[in-house]
Coordinates of C-alpha atoms and ligand atoms in Angstrom, one line a residue:
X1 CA 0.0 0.0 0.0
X2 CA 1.2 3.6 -1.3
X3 CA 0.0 5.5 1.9
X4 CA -1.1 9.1 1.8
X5 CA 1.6 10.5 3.8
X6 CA 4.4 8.9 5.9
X7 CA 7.7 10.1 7.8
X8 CA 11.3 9.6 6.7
X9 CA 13.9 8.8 9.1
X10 CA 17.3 8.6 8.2
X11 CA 20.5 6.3 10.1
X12 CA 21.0 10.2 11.3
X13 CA 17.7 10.1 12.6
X14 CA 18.3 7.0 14.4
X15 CA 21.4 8.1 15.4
X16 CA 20.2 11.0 17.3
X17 CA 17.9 9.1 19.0
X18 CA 20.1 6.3 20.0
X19 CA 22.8 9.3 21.6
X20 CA 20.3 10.8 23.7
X21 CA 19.3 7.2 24.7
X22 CA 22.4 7.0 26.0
X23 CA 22.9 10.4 27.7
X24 CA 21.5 12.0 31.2
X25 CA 18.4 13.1 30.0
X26 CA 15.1 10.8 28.7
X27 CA 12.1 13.3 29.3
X28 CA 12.3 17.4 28.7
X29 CA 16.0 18.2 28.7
X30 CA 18.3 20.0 26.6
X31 CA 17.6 18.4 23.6
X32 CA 14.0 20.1 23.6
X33 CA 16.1 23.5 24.3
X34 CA 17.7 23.0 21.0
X35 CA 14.8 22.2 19.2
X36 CA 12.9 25.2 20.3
X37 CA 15.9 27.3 19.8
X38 CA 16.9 26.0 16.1
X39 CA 12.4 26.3 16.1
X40 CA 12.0 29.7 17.0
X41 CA 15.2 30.7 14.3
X42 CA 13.3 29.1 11.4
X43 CA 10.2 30.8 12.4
X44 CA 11.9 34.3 13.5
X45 CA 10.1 34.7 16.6
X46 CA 11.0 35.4 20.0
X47 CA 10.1 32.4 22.0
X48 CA 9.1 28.5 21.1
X49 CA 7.4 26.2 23.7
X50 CA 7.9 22.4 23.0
X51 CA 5.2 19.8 23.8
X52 CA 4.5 16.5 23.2
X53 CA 1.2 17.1 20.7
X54 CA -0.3 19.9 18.8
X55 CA -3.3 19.1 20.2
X56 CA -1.6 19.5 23.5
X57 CA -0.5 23.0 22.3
X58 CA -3.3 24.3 21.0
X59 CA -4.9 23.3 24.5
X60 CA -2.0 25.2 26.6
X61 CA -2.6 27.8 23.8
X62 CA -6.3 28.4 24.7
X63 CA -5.6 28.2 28.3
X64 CA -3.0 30.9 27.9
X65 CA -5.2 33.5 26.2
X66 CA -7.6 32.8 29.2
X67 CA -10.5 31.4 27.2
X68 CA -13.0 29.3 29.3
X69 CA -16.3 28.6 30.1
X70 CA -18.7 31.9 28.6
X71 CA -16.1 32.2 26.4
X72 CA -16.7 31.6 22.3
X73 CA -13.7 30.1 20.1
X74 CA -14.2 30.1 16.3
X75 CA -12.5 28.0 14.0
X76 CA -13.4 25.9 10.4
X77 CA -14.8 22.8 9.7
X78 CA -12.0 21.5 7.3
X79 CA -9.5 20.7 9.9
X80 CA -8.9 17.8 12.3
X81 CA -11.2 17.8 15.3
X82 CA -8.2 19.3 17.8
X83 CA -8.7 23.0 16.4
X84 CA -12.0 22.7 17.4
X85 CA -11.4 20.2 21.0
X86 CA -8.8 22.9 22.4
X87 CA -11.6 25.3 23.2
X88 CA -13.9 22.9 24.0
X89 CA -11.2 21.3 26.8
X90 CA -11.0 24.4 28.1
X91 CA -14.7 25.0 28.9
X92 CA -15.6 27.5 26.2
X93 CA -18.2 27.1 23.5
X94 CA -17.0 26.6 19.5
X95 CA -18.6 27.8 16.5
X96 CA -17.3 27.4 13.0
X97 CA -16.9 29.6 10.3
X98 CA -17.3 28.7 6.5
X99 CA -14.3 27.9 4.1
X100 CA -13.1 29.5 1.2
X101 CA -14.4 27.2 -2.2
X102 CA -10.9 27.7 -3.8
X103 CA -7.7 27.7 -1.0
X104 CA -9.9 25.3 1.4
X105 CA -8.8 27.7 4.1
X106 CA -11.2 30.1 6.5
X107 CA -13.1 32.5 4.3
X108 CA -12.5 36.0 5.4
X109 CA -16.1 37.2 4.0
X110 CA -17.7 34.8 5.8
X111 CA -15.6 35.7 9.0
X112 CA -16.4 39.2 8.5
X113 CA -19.9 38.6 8.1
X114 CA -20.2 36.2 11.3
X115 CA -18.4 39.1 13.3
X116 CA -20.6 41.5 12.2
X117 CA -23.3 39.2 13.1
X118 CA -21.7 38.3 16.4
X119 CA -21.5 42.2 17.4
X120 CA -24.6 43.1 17.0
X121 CA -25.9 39.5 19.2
X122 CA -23.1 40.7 21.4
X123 CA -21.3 37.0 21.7
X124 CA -17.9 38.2 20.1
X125 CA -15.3 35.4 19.9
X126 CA -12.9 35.5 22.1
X127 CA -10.5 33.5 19.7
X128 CA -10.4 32.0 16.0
X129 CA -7.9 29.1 14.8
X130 CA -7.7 29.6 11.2
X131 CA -5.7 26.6 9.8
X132 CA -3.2 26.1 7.2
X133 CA -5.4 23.7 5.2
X134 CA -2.3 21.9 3.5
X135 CA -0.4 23.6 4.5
X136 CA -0.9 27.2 2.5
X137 CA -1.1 30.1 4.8
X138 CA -4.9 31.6 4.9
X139 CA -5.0 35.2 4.5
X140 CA -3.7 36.1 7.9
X141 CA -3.1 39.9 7.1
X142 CA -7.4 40.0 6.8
X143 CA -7.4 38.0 9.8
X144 CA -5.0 40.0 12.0
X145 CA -7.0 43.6 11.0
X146 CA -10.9 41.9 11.9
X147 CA -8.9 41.1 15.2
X148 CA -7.8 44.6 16.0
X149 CA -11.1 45.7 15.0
X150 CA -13.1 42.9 17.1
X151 CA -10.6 42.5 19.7
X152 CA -10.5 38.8 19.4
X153 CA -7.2 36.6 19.3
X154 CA -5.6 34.7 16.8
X155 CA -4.3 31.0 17.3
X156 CA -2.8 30.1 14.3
X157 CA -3.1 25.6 13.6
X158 CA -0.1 26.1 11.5
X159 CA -0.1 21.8 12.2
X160 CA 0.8 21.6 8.2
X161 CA 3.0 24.0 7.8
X162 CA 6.4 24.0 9.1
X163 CA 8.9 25.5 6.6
X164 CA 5.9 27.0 4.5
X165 CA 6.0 31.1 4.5
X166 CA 3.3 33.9 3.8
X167 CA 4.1 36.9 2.3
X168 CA 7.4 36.9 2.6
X169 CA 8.1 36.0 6.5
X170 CA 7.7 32.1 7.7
X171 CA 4.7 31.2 9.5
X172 CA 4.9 30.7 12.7
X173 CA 7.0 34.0 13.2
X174 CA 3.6 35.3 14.5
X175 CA 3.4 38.4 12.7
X176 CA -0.4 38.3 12.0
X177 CA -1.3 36.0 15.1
X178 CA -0.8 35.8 19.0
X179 CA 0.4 32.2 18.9
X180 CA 1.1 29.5 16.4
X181 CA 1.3 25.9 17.0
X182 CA 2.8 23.3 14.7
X183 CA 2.6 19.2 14.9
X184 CA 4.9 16.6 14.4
X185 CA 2.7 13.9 13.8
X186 CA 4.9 11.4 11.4
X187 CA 2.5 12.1 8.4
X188 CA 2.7 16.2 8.6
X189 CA 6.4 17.8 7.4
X190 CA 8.9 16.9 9.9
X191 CA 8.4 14.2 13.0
X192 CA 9.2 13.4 16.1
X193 CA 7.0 10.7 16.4
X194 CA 4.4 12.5 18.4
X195 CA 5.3 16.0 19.1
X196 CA 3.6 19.7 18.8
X197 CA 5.1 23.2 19.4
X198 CA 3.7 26.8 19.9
X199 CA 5.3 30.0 19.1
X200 CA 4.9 33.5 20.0
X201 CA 5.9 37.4 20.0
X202 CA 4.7 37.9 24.3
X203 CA 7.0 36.7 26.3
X204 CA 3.9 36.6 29.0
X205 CA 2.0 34.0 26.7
X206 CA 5.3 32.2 26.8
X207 CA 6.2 31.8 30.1
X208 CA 2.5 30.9 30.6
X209 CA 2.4 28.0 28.2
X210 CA 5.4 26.5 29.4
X211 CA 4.0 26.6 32.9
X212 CA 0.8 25.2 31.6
X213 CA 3.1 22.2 30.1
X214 CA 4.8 21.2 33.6
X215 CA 1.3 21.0 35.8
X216 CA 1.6 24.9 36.5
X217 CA 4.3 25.0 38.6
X218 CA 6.5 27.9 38.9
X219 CA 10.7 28.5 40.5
X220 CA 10.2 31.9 39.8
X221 CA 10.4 33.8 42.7
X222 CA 9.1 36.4 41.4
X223 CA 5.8 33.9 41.2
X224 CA 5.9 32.7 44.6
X225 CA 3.2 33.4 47.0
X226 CA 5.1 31.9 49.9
X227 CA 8.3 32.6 51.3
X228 CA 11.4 30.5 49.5
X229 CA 12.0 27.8 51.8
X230 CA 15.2 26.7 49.5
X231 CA 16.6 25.1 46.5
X232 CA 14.1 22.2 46.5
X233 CA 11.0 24.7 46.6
X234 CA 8.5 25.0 43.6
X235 CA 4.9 25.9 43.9
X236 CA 2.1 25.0 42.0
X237 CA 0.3 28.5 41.2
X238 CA -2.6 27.2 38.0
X239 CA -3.9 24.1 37.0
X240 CA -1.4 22.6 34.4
X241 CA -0.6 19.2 32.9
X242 CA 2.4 16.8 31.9
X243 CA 2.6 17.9 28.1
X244 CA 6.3 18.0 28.2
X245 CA 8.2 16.1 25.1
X246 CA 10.9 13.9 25.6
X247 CA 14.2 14.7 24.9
X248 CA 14.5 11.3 22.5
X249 CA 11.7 13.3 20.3
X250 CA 13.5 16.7 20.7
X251 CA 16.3 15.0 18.9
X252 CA 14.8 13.0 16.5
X253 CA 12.9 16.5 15.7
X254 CA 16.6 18.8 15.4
X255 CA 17.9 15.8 13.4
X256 CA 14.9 15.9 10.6
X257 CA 14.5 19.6 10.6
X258 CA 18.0 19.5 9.2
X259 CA 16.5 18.1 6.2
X260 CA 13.3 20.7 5.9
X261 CA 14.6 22.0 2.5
X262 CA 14.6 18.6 0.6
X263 CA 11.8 17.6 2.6
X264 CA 9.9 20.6 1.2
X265 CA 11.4 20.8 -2.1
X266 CA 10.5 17.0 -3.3
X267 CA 7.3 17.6 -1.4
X268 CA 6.9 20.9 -4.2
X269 CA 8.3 19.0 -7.0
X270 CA 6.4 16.1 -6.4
X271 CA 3.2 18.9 -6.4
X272 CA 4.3 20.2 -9.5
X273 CA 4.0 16.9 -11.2
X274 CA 0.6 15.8 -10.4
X275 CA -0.3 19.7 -11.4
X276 CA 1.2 17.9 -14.9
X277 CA -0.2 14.7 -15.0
X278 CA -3.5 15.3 -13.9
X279 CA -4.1 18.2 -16.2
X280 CA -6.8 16.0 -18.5
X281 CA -8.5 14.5 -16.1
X282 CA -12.1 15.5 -14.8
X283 CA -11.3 16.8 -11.3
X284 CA -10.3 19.7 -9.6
X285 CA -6.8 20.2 -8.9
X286 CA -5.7 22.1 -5.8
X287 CA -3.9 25.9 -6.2
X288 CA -0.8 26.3 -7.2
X289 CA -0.8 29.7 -7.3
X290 CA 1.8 29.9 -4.2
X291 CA 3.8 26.5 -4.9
X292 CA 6.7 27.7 -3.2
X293 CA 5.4 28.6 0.0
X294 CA 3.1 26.1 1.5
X295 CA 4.3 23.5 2.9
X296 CA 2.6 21.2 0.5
X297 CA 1.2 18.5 2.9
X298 CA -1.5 17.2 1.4
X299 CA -2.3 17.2 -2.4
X300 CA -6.0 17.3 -2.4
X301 CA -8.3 16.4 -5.7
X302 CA -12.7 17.2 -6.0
X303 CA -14.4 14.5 -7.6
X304 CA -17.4 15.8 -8.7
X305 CA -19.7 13.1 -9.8
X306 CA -21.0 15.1 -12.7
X307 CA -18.2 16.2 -14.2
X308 CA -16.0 13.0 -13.4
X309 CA -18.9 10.1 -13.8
X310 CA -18.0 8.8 -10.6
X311 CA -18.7 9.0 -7.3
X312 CA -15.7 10.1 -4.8
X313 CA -16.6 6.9 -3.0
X314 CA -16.1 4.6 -6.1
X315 CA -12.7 6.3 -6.3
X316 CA -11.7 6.0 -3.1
X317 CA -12.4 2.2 -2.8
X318 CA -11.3 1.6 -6.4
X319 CA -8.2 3.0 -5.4
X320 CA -7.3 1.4 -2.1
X321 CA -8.0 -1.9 -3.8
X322 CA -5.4 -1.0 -6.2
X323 CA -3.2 -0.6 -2.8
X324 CA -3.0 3.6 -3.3
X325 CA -3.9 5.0 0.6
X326 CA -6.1 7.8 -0.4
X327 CA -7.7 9.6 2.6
X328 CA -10.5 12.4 3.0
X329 CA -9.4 15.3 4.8
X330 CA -11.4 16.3 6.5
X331 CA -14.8 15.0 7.7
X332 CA -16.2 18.6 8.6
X333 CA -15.8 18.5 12.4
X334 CA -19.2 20.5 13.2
X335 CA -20.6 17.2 11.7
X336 CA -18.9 14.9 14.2
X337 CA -21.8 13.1 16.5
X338 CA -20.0 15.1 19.1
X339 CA -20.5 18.5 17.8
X340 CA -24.0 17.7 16.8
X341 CA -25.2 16.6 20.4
X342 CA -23.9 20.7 20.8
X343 CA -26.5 21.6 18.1
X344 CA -24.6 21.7 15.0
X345 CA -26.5 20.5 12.0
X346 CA -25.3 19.9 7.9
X347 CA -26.1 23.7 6.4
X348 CA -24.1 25.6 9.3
X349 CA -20.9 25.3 6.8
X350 CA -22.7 24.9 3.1
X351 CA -18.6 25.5 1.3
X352 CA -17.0 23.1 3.6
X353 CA -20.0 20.1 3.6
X354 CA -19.6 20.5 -0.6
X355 CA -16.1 20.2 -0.5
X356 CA -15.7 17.4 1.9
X357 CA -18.1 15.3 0.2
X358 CA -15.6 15.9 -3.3
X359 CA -12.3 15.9 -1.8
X360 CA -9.8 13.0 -2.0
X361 CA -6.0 13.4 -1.0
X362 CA -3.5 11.6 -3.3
X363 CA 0.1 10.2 -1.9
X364 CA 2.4 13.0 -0.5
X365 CA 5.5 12.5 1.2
X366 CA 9.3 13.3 0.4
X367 CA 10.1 9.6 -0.4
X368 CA 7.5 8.9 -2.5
X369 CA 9.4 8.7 -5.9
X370 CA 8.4 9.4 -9.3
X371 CA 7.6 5.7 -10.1
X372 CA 5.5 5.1 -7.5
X373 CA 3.5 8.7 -8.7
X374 CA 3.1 7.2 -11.4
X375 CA 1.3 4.6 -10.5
X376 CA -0.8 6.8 -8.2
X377 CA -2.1 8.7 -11.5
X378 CA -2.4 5.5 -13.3
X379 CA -4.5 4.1 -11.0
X380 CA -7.0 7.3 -10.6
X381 CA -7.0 7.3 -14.6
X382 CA -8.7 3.8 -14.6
X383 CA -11.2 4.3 -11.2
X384 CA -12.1 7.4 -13.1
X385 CA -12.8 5.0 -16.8
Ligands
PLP401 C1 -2.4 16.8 12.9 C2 -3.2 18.0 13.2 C3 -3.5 18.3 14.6 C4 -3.1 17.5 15.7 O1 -1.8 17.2 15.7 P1 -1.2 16.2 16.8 O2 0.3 16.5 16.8 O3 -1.4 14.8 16.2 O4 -1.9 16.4 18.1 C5 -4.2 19.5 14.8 N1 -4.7 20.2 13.8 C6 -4.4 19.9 12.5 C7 -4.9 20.8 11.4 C8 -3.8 18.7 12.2 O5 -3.6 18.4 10.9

């Protein structure tokens, strides 16, 4: 089986890991120092907070703006179901916003239009996620002015898109955005197994999140309520959890990002050739407007039935019995059972429901060679006959 996406670990890789297998440190150590450090460089921002899930960041990410229950966090539908879960762990309420029919990302008319909406009902959001659907930016500049206008914040899911960049500066350097949280999930652009990190201009959202990562305990005295009793004194001062990464990860993480441009490059190339080969076929290609800066994790086709004379379901299983892993991404997540015990019903995102009924993602990773591409398109030319 050709699977959609996969990692790619090296005898570096492995290396790494065995090293710091046999050095002082297992859990967070210096290793996870390094990786945010060599982190925050790539992404030109201030500070970088390691943990051991994206999920688990955009979690410490919501807790740090302070969003709870009352509160109202906005994301979209095409995205896995942790953009939307963060808020929801942290007691606040989740409504979704409408994508845009051509990137796949958030629509910024429909966001205005909800905000104007929301105003004037007086429930303002006290945070959106807009994701990086494949890892192409969304238009974060639009995003970043509604905010000042608002006064919501901005949680970037930037989970696809490490190494990709929006007008001109990399994401994650949080420009447009309060925080930005990336995973490492072996499928998405680099890995370290499991793995997530947040970035971020304030050093106050910083500090907070890496409190939030160690069960809210603080050395600082600065912190302390009580008087220092001694080397051995912490105190717990919030309610946090154990989402530290392991050193083992950390390194496994510093040792792929040192192959980021060739991961991204054959990830682009490999892009640019199903752009190619797919050119006759009935189906919608994705943009490639911006080839060079997304990230280019997923390489999504539409099926629609009446212009291909099949059904995306006849594709899908007439493809995976030809042993090519094609996946839908995503199920919209206000249509999860879960979201619709909250109310949510098909119609809330009309652009998103269209799409996700159409949308098939084709093989992407950096070691998927040309060959086996070709037998990817070979194999969608006959489910399609
Ligand atoms: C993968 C992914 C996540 C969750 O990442 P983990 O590291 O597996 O927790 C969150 N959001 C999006 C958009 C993702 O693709």
């Amino acid at each position: 089986m050709i699977p959609y996406g996969r990692q790619w670990i090296d005898d570096a890789d492995i290396q790494a890991v065995v090293d710091t297998l046999r050095s002082d440190w297992l859990t967070q150590g210096p290793a996870v120092g390094k990786l945010e450090a060599a982190f925050a460089e790539l992404c030109r921002v201030p500070h970088a907070v390691a943990v051991n899930s994206a999920t688990s960041a955009l979690h410490i990410a919501c807790l740090a703006i302070g969003a709870g229950p009352g509160d109202v966090v906005w994301t979209v539908p095409n995205t896995f179901v942790a953009s939307a879960n963060c808020a929801r762990l942290c007691g606040a309420d989740v409504d979704f916003v409408d994508i845009d029919p051509k990137t796949y990302n958030i629509s910024v008319p429909a966001l205005a239009q909800k905000l104007r909406d929301a105003k004037a009902a007086g429930r303002l959001p006290k945070a959106v996620i807009p994701v990086h659907f494949s890892g192409r930016a969304p238009d974060q500049e639009a995003i970043w002015s509604l905010a000042k206008d608002y006064g919501f914040r901005v949680i970037e899911d930037a989970s696809h898109s490490v190494g990709a960049t929006y007008d001109g500066e990399p994401v994650g350097s949080c420009r447009w955005s309060d925080i930005a949280v990336f995973s490492f999930h072996p499928v998405k652009i680099v890995t370290t197994a499991e793995g997530g990190l947040a970035t971020t201009r304030d050093p106050a959202l910083a500090e907070r999140m890496a409190r939030l990562r160690t069960h809210g305990i603080t050395k600082d005295e600065a912190l302390l309520t009580n008087k220092n009793e001694g080397g051995w004194y912490y105190e717990q001062i919030e309610l946090g959890l154990n989402y530290r990464l392991t050193d083992l990860q950390a390194a496994l993480g510093l040792s792929q990002l040192r192959r980021l441009e060739e991961f991204l490059h054959r990830r682009r190339e490999l892009v640019a050739r199903y752009d190619r080969l797919l050119a006759e076929m009935p189906v919608t290609r994705p943009l490639v407007d911006l080839i060079d800066e997304s990230a280019w994790h997923l390489y999504v086709i539409r099926i629609d039935p009446k212009r291909a004379g099949k059904t995306r379901r006849q594709v899908y299983d007439a493809m995976r019995a030809a042993g090519i892993g094609v996946q839908v991404h995503y199920i919209p997540v206000h249509l999860q059972p879960y979201y619709r015990a909250l109310g949510f019903k098909p119609g809330h995102c009309p652009e998103a429901e269209r799409y996700a009924e159409e949308a098939l993602s084709l093989p992407l990773y950096p070691a998927l060679t040309d060959g086996e591409q070709d037998a990817v398109v070979a194999a969608l030319k006959q489910s399609l006959s």
